[in-house]
PDB file of C-alpha atoms in Angstrom:
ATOM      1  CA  UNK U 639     -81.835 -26.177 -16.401  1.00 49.00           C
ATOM      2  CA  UNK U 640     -83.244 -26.625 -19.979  1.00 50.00           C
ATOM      3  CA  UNK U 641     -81.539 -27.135 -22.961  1.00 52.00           C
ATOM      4  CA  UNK U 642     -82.934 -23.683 -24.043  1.00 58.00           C
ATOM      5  CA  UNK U 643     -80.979 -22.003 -20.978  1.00 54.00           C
ATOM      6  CA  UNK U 644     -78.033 -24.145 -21.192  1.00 46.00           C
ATOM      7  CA  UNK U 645     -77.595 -23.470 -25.321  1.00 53.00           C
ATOM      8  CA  UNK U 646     -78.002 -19.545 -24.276  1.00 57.00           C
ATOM      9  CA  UNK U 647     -75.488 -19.617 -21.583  1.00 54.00           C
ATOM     10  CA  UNK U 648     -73.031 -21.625 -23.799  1.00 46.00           C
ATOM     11  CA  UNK U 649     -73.432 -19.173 -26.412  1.00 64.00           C
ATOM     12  CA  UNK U 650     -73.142 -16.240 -24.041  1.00 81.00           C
ATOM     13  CA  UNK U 651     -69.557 -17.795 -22.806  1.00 79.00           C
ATOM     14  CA  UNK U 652     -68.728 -18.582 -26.292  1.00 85.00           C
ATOM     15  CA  UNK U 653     -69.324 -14.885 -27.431  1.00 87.00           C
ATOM     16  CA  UNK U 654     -67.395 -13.544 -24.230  1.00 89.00           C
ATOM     17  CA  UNK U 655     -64.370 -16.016 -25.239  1.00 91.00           C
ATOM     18  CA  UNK U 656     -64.041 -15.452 -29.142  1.00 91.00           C
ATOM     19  CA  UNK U 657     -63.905 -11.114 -27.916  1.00 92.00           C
ATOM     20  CA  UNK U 658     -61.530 -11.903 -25.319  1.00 94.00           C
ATOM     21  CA  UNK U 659     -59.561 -14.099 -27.467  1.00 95.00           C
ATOM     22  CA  UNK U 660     -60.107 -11.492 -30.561  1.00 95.00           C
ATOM     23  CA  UNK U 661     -58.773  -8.485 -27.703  1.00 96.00           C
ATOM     24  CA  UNK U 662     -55.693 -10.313 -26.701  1.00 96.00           C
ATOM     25  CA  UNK U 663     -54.885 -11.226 -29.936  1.00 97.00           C
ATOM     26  CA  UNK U 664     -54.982  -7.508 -30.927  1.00 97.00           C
ATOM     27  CA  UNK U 665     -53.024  -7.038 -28.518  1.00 97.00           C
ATOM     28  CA  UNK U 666     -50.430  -9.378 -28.527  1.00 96.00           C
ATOM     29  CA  UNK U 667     -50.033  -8.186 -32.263  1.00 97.00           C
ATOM     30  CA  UNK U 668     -49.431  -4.032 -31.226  1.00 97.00           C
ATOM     31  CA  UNK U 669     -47.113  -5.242 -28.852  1.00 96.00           C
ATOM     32  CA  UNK U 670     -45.301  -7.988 -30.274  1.00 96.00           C
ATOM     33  CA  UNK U 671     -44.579  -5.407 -33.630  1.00 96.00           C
ATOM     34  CA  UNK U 672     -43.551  -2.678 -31.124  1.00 96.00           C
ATOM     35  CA  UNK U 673     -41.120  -4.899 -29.720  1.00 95.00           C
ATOM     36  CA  UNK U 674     -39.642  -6.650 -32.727  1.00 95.00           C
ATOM     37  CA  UNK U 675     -39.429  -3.308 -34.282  1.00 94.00           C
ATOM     38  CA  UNK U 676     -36.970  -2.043 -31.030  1.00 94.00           C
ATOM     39  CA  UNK U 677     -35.028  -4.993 -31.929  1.00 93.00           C
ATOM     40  CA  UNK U 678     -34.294  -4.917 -35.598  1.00 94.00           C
ATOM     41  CA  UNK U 679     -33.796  -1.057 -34.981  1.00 93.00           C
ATOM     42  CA  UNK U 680     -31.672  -1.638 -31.936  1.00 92.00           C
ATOM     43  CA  UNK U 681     -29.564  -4.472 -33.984  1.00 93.00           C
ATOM     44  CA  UNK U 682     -29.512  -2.600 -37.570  1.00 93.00           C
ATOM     45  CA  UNK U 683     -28.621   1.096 -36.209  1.00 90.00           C
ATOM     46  CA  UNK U 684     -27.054   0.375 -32.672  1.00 88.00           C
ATOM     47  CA  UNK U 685     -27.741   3.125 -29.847  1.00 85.00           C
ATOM     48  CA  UNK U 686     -28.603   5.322 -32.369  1.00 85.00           C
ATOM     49  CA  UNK U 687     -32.089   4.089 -32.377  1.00 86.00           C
ATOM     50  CA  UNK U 688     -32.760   3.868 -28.751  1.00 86.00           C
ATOM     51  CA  UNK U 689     -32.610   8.343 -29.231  1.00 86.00           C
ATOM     52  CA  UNK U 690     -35.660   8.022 -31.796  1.00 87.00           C
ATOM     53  CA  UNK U 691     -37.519   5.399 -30.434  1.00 88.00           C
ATOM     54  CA  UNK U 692     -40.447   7.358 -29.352  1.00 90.00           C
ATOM     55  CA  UNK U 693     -40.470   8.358 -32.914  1.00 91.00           C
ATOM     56  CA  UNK U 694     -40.895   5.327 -34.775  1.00 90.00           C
ATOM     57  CA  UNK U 695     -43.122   3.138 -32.277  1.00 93.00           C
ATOM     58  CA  UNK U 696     -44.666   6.083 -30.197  1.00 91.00           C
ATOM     59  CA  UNK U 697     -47.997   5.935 -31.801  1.00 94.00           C
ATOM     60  CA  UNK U 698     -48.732   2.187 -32.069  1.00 95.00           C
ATOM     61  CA  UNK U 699     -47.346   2.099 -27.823  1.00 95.00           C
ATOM     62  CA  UNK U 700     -50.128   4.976 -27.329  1.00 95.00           C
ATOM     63  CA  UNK U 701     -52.706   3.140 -29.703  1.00 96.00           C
ATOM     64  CA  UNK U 702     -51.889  -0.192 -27.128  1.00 96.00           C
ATOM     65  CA  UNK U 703     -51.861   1.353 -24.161  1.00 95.00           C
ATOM     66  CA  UNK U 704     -55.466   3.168 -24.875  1.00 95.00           C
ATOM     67  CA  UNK U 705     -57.018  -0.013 -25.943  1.00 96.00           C
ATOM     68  CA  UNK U 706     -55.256  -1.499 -22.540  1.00 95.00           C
ATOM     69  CA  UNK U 707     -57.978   0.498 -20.802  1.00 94.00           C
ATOM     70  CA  UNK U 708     -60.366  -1.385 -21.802  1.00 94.00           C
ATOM     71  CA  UNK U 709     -59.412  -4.319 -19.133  1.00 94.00           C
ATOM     72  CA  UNK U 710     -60.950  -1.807 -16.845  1.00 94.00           C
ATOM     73  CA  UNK U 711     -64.219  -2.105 -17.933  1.00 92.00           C
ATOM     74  CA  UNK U 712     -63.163  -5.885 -18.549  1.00 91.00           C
ATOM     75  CA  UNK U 713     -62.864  -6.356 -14.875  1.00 92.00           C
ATOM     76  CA  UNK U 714     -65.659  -4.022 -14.070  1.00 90.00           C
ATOM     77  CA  UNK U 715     -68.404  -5.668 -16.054  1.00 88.00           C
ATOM     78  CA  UNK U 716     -67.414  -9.354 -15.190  1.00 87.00           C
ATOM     79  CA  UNK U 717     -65.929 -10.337 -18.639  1.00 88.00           C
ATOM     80  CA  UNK U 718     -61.917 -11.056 -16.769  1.00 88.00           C
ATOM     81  CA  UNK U 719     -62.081 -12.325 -13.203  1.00 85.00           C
ATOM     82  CA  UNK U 720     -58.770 -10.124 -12.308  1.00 85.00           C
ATOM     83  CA  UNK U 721     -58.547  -8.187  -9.397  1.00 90.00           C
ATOM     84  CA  UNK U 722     -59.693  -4.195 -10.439  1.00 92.00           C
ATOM     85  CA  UNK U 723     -57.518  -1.839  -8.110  1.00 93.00           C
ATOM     86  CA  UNK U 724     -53.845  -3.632  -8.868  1.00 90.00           C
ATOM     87  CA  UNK U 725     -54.750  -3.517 -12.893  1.00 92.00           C
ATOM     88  CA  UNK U 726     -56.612   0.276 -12.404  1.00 94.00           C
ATOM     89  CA  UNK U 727     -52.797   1.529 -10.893  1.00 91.00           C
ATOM     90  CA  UNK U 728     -51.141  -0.515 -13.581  1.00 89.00           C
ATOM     91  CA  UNK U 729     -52.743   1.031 -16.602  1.00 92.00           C
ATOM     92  CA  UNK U 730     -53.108   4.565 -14.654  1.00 92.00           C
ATOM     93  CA  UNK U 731     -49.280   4.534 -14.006  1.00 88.00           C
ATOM     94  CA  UNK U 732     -48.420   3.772 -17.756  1.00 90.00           C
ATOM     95  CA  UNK U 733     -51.377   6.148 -19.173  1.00 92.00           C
ATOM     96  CA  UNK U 734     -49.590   8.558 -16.734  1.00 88.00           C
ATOM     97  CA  UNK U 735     -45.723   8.084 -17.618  1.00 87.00           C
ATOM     98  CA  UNK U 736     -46.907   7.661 -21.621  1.00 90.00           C
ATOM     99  CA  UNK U 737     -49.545  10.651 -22.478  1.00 91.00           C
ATOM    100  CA  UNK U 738     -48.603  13.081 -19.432  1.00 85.00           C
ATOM    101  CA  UNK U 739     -44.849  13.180 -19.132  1.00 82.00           C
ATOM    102  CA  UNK U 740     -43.225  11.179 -22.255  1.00 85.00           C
ATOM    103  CA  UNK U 741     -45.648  12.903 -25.031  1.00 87.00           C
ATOM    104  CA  UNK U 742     -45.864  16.426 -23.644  1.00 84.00           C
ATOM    105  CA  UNK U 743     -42.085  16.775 -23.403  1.00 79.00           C
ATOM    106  CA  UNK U 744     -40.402  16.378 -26.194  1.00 82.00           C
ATOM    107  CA  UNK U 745     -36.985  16.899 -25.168  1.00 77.00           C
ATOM    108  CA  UNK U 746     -37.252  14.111 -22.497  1.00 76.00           C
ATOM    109  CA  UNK U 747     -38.479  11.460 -25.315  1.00 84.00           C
ATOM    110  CA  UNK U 748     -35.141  11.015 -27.111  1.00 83.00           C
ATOM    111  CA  UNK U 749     -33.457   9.859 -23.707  1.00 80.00           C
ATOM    112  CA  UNK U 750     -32.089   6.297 -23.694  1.00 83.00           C
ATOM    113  CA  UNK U 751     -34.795   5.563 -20.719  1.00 83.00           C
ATOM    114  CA  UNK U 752     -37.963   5.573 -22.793  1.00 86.00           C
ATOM    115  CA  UNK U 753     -36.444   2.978 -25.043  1.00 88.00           C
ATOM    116  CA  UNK U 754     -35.357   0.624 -21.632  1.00 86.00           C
ATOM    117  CA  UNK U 755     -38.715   1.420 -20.262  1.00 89.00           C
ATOM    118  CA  UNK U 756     -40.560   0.440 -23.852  1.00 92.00           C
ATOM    119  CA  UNK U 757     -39.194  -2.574 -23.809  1.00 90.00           C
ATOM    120  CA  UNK U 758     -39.841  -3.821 -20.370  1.00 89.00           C
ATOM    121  CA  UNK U 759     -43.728  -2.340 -20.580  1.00 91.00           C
ATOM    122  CA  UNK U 760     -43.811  -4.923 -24.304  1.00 93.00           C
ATOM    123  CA  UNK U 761     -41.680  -7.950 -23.265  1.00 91.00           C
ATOM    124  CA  UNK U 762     -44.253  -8.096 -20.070  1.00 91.00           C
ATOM    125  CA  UNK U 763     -47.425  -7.585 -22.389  1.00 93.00           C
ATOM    126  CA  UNK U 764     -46.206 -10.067 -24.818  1.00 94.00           C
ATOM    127  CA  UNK U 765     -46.084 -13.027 -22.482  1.00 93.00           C
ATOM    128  CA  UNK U 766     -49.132 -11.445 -20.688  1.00 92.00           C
ATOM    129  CA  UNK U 767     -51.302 -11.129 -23.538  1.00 95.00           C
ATOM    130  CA  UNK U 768     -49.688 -14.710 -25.306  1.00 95.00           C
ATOM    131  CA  UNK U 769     -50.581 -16.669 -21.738  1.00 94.00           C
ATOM    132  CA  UNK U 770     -54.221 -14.677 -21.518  1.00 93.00           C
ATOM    133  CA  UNK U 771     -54.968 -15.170 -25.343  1.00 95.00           C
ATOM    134  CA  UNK U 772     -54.212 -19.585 -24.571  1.00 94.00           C
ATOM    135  CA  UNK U 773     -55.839 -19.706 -21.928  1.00 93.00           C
ATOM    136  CA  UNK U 774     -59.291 -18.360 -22.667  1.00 92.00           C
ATOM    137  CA  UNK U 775     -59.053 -21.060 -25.772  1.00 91.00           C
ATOM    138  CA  UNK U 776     -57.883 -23.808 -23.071  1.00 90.00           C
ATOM    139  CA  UNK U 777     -54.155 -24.082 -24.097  1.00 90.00           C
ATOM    140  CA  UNK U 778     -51.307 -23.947 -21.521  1.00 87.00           C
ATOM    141  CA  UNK U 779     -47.813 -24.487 -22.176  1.00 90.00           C
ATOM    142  CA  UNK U 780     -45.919 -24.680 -18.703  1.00 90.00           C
ATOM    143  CA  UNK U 781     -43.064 -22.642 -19.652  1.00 89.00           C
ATOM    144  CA  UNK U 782     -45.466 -19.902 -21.017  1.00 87.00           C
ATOM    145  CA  UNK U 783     -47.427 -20.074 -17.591  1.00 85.00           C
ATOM    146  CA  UNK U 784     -43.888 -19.728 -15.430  1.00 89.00           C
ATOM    147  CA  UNK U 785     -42.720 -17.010 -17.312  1.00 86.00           C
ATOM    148  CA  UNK U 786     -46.587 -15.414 -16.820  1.00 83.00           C
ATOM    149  CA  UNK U 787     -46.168 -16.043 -13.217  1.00 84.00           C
ATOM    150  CA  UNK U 788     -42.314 -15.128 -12.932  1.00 87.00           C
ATOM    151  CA  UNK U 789     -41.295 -12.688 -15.213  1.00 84.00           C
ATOM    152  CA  UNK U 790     -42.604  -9.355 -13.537  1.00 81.00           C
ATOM    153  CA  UNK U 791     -40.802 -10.211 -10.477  1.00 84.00           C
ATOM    154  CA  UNK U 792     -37.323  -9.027 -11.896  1.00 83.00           C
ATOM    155  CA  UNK U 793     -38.660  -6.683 -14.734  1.00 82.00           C
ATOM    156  CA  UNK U 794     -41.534  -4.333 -12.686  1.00 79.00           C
ATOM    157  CA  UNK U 795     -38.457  -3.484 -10.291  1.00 82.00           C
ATOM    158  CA  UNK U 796     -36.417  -2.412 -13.229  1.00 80.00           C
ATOM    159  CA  UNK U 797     -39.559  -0.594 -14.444  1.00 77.00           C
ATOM    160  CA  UNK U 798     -39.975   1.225 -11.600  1.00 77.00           C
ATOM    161  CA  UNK U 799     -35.883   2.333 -11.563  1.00 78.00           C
ATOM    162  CA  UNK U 800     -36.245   3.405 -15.321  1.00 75.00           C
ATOM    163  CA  UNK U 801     -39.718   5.050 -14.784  1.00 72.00           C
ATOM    164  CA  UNK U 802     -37.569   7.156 -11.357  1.00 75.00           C
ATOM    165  CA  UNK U 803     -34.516   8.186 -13.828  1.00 70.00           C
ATOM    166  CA  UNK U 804     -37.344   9.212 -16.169  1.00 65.00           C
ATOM    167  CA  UNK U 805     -38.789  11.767 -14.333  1.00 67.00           C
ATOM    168  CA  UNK U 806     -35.683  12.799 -12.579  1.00 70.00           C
ATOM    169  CA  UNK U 807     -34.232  13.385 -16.361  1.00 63.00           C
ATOM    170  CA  UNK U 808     -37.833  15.266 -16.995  1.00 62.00           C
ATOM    171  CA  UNK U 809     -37.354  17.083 -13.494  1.00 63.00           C
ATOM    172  CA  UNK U 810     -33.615  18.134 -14.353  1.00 64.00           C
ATOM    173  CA  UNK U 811     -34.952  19.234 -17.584  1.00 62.00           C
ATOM    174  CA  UNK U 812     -37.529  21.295 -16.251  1.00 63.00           C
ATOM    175  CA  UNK U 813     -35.241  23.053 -14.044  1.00 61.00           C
ATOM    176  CA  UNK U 814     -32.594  23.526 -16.577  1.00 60.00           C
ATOM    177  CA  UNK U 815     -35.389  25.277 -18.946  1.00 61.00           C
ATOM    178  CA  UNK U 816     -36.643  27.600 -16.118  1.00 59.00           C
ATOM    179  CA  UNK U 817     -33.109  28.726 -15.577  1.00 57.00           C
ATOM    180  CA  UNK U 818     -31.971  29.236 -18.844  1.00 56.00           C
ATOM    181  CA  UNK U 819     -35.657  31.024 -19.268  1.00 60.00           C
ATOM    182  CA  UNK U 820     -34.641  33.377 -16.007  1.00 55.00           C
ATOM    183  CA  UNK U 821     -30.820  34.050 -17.914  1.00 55.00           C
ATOM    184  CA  UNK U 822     -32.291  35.047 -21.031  1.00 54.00           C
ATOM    185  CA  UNK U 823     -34.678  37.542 -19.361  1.00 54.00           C
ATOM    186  CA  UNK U 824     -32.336  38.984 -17.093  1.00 52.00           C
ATOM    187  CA  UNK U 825     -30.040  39.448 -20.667  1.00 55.00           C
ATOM    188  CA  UNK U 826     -32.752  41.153 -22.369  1.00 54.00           C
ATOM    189  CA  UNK U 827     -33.405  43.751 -19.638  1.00 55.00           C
TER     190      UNK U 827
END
């Protein structure tokens, strides 16, 4: 291997490391904003801002979670050594619950579950994206790594409860609407 070869591959990993490092920084930042803004919101107004929560941070969370896909094509081209299929259902589920079923119902979005749900989906980025961004520079802090490692284990389950009230609050809603639609014609005839 020449020193030719060896500078180009050195400055190929290099590249690869400062736009990694650059993509989890980004972000890290979206979702680290998203979350401290739930908090000050949550501690200034009480449960009055968990009703308009998809109003204040909804567009940065949609902004975060398109740029998310890009660990697809991460994976795909070779850039992250993850595994594809687990991170594919991941990011489908959440590009799912976000654009298809949060955004295109708007009376569903002021329910208390999309504020739970926002704030497991950021507090697992954060320490995702913090433990991703240090270790593609070298840096590992042990408590960072266990909480990389640990941390889903109690919070996807409680995902996955908030994401079933969600769409049984969505389903209810539905129904309610196609009722009350079946009333009001059955009133005007």
């Amino acid at each position: 291997m020449g020193p030719s070869v060896l500078s180009a591959w050195l400055q190929s990993r290099y590249r690869k490391n400062v736009y990694l490092f650059i993509y989890y920084l980004i972000q890290f930042c979206g979702h680290s904003w998203i979350f401290t803004n739930m908090m000050v919101r949550f501690f200034s107004f009480g449960k009055d801002s968990m009703v308009d929560t998809f109003y204040a941070i909804g567009l940065v969370m949609r902004i975060c979670q398109s740029i998310s896909l890009l660990e697809l094509v991460h994976i795909y081209v070779g850039i992250e050594s993850n595994h594809l299929f687990p991170r594919f259902l991941q990011l489908m589920e959440r590009v799912i619950i976000l654009f298809g079923v949060i955004t295109s119902q708007e009376e569903v979005q002021e329910k208390y579950v999309v504020c739970v749900l926002f704030i497991f989906w950021n507090l697992l980025d954060m320490v995702r994206y913090t433990y991703s961004m240090l270790s593609v520079i070298g840096t590992s802090y042990t408590i960072l790594t266990w909480l990389s490692q640990t941390l889903w284990m109690p919070v996807y389950p409680l995902c996955v409860l908030a994401e079933g009230m969600y769409f049984t609050y969505s389903h209810l809603y539905m129904e309610r609407r196609d009722v009350l639609r079946v009333f009001s014609i059955k009133k005007k005839m």
